[in-house]
Coordinates of C-alpha atoms and ligand atoms in Angstrom, one line a residue:
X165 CA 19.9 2.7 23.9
X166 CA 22.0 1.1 21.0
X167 CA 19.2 -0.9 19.3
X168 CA 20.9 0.5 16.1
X169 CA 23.8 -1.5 16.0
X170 CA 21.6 -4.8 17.3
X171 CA 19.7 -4.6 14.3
X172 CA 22.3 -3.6 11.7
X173 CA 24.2 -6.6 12.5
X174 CA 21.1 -8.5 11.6
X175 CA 21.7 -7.4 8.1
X176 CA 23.5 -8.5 5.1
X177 CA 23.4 -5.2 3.3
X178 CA 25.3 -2.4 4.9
X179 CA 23.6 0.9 4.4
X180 CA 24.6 3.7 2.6
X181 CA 24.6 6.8 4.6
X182 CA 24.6 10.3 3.0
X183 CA 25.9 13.6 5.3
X184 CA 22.0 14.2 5.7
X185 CA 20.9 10.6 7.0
X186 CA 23.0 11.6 10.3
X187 CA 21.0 14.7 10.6
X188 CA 17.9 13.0 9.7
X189 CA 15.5 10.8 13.0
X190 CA 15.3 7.6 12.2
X191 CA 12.6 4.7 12.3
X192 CA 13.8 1.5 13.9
X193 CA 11.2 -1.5 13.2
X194 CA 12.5 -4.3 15.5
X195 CA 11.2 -8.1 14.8
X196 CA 7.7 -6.6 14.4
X197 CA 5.2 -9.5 13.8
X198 CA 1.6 -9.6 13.0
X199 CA -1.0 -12.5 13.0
X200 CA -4.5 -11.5 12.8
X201 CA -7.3 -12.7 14.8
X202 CA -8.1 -15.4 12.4
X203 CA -4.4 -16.8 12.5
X204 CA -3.5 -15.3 9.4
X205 CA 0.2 -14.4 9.9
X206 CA 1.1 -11.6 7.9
X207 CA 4.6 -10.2 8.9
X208 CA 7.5 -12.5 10.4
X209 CA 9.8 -10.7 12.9
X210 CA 10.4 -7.8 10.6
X211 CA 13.5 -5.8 11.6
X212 CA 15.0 -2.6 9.8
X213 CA 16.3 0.9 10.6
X214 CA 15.9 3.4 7.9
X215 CA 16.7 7.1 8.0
X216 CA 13.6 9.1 7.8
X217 CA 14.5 11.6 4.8
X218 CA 12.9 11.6 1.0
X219 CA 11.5 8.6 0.0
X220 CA 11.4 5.2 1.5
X221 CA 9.4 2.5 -0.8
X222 CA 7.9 -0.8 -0.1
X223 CA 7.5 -3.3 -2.7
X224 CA 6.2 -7.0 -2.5
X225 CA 3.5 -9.1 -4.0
X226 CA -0.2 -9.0 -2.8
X227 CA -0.6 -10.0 0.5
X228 CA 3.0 -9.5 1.2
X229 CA 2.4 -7.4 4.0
X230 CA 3.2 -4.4 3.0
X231 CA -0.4 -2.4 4.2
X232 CA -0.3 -4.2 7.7
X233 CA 3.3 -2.7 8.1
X234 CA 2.5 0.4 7.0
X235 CA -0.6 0.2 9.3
X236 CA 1.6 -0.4 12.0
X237 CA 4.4 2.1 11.5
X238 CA 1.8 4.7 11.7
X239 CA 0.4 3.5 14.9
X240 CA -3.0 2.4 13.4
X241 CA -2.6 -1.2 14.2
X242 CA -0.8 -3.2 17.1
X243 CA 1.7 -5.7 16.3
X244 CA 1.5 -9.1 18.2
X245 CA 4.9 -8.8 18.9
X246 CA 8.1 -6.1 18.7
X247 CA 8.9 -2.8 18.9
X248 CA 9.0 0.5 16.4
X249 CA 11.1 3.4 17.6
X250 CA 11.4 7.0 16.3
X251 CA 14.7 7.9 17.7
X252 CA 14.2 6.5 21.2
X253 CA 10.4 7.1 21.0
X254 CA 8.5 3.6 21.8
X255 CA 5.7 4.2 19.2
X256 CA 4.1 1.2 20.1
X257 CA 3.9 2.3 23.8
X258 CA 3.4 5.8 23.2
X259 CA 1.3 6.7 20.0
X260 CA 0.4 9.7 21.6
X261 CA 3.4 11.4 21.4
X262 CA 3.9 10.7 17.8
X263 CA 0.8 11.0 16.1
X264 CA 1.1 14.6 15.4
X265 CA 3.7 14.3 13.2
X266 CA 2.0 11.3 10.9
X267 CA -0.7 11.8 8.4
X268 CA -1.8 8.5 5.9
X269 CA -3.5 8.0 2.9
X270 CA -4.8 4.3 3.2
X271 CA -4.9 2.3 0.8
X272 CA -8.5 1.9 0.2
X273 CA -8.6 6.0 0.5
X274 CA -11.3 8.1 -1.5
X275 CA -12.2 11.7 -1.4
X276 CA -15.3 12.1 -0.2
X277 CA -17.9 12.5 -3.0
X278 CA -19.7 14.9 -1.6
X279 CA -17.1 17.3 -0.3
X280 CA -15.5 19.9 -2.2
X281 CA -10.8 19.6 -2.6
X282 CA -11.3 22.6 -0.3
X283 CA -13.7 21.0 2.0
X284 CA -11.8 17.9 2.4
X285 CA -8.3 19.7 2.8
X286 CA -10.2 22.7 5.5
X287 CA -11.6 19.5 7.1
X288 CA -8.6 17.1 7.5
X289 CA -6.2 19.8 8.9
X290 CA -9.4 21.3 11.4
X291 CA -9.5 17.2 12.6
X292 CA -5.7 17.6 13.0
X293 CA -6.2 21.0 15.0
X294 CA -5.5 24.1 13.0
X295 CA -7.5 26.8 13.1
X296 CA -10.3 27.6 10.7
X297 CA -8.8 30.3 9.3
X298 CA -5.0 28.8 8.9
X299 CA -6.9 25.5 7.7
X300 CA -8.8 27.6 5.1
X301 CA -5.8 30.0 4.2
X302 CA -3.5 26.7 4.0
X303 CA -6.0 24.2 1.6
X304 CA -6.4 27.2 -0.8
X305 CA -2.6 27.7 -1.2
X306 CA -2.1 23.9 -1.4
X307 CA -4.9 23.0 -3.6
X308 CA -3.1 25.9 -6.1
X309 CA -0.3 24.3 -5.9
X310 CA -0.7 21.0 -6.6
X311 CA -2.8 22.5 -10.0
X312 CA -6.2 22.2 -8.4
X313 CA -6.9 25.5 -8.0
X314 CA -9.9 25.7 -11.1
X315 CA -11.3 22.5 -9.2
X316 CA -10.9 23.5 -5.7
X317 CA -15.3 24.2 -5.2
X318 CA -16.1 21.5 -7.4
X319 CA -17.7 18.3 -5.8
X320 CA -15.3 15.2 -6.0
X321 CA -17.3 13.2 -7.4
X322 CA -17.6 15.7 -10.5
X323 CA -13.1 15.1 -10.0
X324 CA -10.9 12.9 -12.5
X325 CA -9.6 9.6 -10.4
X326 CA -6.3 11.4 -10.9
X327 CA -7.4 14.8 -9.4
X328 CA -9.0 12.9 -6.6
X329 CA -6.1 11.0 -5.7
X330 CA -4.3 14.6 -5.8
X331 CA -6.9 16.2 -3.1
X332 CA -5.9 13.2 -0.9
X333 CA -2.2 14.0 -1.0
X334 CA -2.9 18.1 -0.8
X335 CA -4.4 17.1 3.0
X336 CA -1.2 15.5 3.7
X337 CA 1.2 18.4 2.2
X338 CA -1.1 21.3 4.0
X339 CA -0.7 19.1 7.3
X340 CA 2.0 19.8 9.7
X341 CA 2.8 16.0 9.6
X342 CA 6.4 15.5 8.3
X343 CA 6.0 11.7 8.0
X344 CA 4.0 11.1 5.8
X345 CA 2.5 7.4 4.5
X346 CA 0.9 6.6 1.6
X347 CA -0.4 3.4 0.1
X348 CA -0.3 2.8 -3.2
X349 CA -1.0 6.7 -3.9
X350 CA -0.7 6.0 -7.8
X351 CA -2.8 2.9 -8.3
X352 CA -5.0 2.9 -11.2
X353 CA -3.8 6.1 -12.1
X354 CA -2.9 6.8 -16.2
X355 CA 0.8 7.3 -16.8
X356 CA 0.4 11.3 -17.4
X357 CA -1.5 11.9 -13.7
X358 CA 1.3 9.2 -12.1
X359 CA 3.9 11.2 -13.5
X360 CA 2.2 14.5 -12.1
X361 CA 2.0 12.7 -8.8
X362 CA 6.0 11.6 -9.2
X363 CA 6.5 15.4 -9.5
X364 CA 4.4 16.2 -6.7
X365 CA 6.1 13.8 -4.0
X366 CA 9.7 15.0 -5.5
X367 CA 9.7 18.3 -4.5
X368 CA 7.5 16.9 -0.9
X369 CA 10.1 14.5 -0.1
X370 CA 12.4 18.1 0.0
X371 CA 10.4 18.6 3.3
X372 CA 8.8 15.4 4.2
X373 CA 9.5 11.9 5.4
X374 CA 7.2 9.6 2.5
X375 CA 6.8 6.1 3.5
X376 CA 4.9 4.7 0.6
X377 CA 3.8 1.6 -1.3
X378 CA 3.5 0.8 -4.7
X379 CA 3.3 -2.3 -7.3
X380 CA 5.0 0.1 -10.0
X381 CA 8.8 -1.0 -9.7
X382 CA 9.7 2.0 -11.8
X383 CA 8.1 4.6 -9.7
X384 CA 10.3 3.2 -6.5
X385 CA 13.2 3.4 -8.4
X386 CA 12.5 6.8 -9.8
X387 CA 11.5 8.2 -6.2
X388 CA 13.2 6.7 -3.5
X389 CA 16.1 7.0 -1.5
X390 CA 15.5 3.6 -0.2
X391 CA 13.5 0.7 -0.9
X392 CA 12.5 -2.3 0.7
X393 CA 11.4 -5.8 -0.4
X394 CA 8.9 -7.4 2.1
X395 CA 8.3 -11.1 0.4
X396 CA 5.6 -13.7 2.7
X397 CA 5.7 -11.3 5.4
X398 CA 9.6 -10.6 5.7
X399 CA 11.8 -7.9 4.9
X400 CA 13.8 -9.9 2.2
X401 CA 16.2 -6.8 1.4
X402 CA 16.3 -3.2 2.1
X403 CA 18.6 -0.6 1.2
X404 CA 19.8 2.2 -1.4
X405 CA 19.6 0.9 -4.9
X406 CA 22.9 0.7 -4.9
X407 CA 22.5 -1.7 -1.9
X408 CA 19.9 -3.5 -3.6
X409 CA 22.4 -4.0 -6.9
X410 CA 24.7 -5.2 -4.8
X411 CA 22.6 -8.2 -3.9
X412 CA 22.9 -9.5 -7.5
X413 CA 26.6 -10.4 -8.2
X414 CA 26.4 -9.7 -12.0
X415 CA 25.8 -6.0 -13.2
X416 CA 23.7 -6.9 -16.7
X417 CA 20.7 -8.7 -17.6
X418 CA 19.8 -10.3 -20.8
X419 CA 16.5 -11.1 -21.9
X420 CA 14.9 -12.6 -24.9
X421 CA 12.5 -9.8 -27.2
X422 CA 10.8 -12.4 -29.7
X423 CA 7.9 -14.4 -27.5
X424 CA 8.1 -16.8 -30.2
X425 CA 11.9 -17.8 -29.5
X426 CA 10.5 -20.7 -26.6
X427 CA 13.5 -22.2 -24.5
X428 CA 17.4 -21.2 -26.2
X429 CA 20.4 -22.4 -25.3
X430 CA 23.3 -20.1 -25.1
X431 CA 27.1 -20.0 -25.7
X432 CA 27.7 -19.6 -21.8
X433 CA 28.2 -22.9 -20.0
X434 CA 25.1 -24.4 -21.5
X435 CA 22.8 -22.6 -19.6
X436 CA 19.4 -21.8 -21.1
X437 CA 17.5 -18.3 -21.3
X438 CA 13.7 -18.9 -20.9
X439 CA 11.2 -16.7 -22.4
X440 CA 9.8 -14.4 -19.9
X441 CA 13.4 -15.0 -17.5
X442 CA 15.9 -13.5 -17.6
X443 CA 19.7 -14.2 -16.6
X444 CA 22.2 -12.1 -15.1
X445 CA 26.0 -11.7 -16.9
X446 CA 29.2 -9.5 -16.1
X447 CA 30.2 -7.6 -18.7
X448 CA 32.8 -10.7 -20.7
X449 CA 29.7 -13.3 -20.2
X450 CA 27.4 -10.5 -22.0
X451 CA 29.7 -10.1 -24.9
X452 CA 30.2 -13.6 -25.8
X453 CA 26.3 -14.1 -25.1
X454 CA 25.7 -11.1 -27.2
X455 CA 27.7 -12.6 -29.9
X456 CA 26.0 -16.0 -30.2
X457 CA 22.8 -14.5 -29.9
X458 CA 23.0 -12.1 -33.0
X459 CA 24.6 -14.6 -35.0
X460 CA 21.8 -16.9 -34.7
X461 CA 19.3 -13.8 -35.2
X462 CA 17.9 -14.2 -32.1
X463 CA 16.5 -10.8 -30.6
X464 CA 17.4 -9.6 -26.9
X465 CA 17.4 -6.8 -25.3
X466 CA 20.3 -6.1 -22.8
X467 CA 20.5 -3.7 -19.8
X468 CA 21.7 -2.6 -16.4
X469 CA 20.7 -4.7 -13.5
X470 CA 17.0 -3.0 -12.7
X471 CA 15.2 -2.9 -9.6
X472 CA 12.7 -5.2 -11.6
X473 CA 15.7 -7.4 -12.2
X474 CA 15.9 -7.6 -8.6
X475 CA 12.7 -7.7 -7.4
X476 CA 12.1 -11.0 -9.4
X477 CA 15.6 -12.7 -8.4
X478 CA 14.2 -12.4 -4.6
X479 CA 10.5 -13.2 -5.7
X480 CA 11.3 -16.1 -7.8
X481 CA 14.2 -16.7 -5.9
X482 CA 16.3 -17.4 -9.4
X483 CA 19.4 -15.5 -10.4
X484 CA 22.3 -16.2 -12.5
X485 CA 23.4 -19.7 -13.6
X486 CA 20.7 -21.1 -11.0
X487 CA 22.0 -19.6 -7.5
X488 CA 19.7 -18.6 -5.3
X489 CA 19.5 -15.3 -3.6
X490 CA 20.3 -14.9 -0.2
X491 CA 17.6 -14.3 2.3
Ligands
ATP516 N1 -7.9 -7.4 8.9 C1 -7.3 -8.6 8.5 N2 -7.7 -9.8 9.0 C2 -7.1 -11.0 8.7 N3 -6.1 -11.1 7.8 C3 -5.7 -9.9 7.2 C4 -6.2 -8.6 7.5 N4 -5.6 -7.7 6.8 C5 -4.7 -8.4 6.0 N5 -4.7 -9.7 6.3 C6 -3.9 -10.7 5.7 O1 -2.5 -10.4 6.0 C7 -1.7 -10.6 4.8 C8 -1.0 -9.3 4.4 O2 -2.0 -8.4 4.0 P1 -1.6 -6.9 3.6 O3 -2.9 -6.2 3.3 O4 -0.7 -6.4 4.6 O5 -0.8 -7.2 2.2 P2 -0.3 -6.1 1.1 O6 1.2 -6.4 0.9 O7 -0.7 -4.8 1.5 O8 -1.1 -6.6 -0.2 P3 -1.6 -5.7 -1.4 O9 -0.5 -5.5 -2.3 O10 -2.6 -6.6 -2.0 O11 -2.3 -4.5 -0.9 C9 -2.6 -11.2 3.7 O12 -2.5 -12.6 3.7 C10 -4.0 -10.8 4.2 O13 -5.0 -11.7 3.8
MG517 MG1 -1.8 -3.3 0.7

């Protein structure tokens, strides 16, 4: 079955595939839609193949889509239309033979209050089939760790939001899974127990296929191997960083620092850098802009196209000197 090359031709970007991606399965999502019951349509004929090693992040606004994919790719929800393929399994058709492999923190996920971590690890992997005394044997090594040994017989509800959000993910490392989805695992979370959590899915994604999502642009960056942008319900890009940079055809980004600046006008065919925008240079346009800028007193900060700088070319669809990106 060559549905590989079908959808690779679909793309614009051309992946970039490491010695390990060819050794790696792969997930092949082809022109998946969803509309719910009450006609809310939430992804348009979404189509992709990504190799299923380290990290792979989706990003996009609320209501992008991102949960009901994720939903789908873990064979909790039925697409109205297309297919998703693990190698040349038809997930769709055959969830059975799959669903051993997948564990998934939802999005809406809470420990239990009234478990203990080692009651709600013991209890995840005895639902998923181990025995009681491997479940027990494996939670307690887990639970250690991931630092929550001191914690492990405490109730949740006595937990930090961080430490609870940690029990969640030491289910899915005890598990036998090896793809593992998680939505929005770092949400709410305070910059020290988000970095913890960083540290925690670097050394799983060693092991471990993560398919996660997250609003923090600088976590998929930090984490991933590959990241896609789902925008209205379609896969807008999708690719290595480097894939994604090459989306925008200018390699630096200038924005302004002083709020207070309003609307200026730069030495650089006229155009205008808004507060709150920013615009996208090559290395000659960012000298002269530089330049102008410093001898007008003008603060600005300067920097390496981002996968922020990205993200917002594709959601606001603006890029430099007014093109749009292409969908
Ligand atoms: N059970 C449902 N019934 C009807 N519509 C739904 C249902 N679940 C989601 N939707 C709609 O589908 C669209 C996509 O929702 P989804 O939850 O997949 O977005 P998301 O990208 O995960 O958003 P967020 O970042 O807010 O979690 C939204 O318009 C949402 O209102
Ligand atoms: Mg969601």
């Amino acid at each position: 079955m060559n549905l590989r090359k079908k959808v690779m031709n679909k793309f614009a970007i051309k992946f970039t595939n490491k010695v390990s991606d060819f050794m790696a399965s792969y997930f092949e999502c082809i022109d998946v839609s969803k509309t719910y019951a009450k006609g809310q349509t939430a992804l348009r004929s979404v189509s992709f193949e990504i190799p299923m090693h380290g990290v792979f992040s989706l990003i996009g606004r609320n209501g992008a889509g991102k949960t009901t994919l994720v939903r789908i790719l873990a064979t909790e929800l039925m697409p109205t239309s297309g297919k998703v393929f693990i190698d040349d399994i038809d997930i769709i058709r055959e969830p059975d033979s799959i669903r051993r492999r997948i564990a998934i923190i939802p999005q809406e996920a809470r420990a239990i209050s009234w478990l203990t971590p080692m009651q709600t690890v013991t209890t995840f992997l005895l639902y998923r089939g181990i025995r009681y005394s491997e479940a027990k044997a494996r939670a307690k090594e887990v639970l250690a760790d991931l630092g929550l040994a001191s914690v492990a017989d405490r109730m949740n509800r006595m937990l930090s939001g961080g430490q609870k959000r940690k029990v969640l993910v030491a289910a899915l490392v005890a598990s036998d899974a090896d793809i593992l989805f998680m939505d929005e695992p770092t949400t709410g979370l305070d910059p020290i127990s988000r970095s913890e959590l960083w540290d925690i899915l670097s050394d799983l994604k060693k092991e471990k296929f993560i398919f996660l999502t997250t609003h923090y642009l600088e976590e998929a960056e930090r984490l991933s191997d590959r990241i896609g942008i789902l925008d209205q319900g379609e896969m807008k890009a999708i690719g290595t960083m480097s894939d994604l940079r090459s989306m925008v055809p200018k390699k630096y980004s200038i924005s302004l620092v002083d709020k207070e600046n309003g609307n200026i006008e730069i030495e650089n065919n006229g155009s205008v850098i808004k507060v709150g925008s920013r615009i996208f240079v090559d290395e000659n346009e960012a000298y002269v802009i530089a330049r102008d800028l410093i001898n007008r007193n003008i603060r600005f900060s300067i920097n390496p196209v981002s996968l922020e700088d990205i993200y917002y070319s594709i959601a606001k669809k603006e890029i430099a000197g007014g093109e749009s990106v292409q969908d």
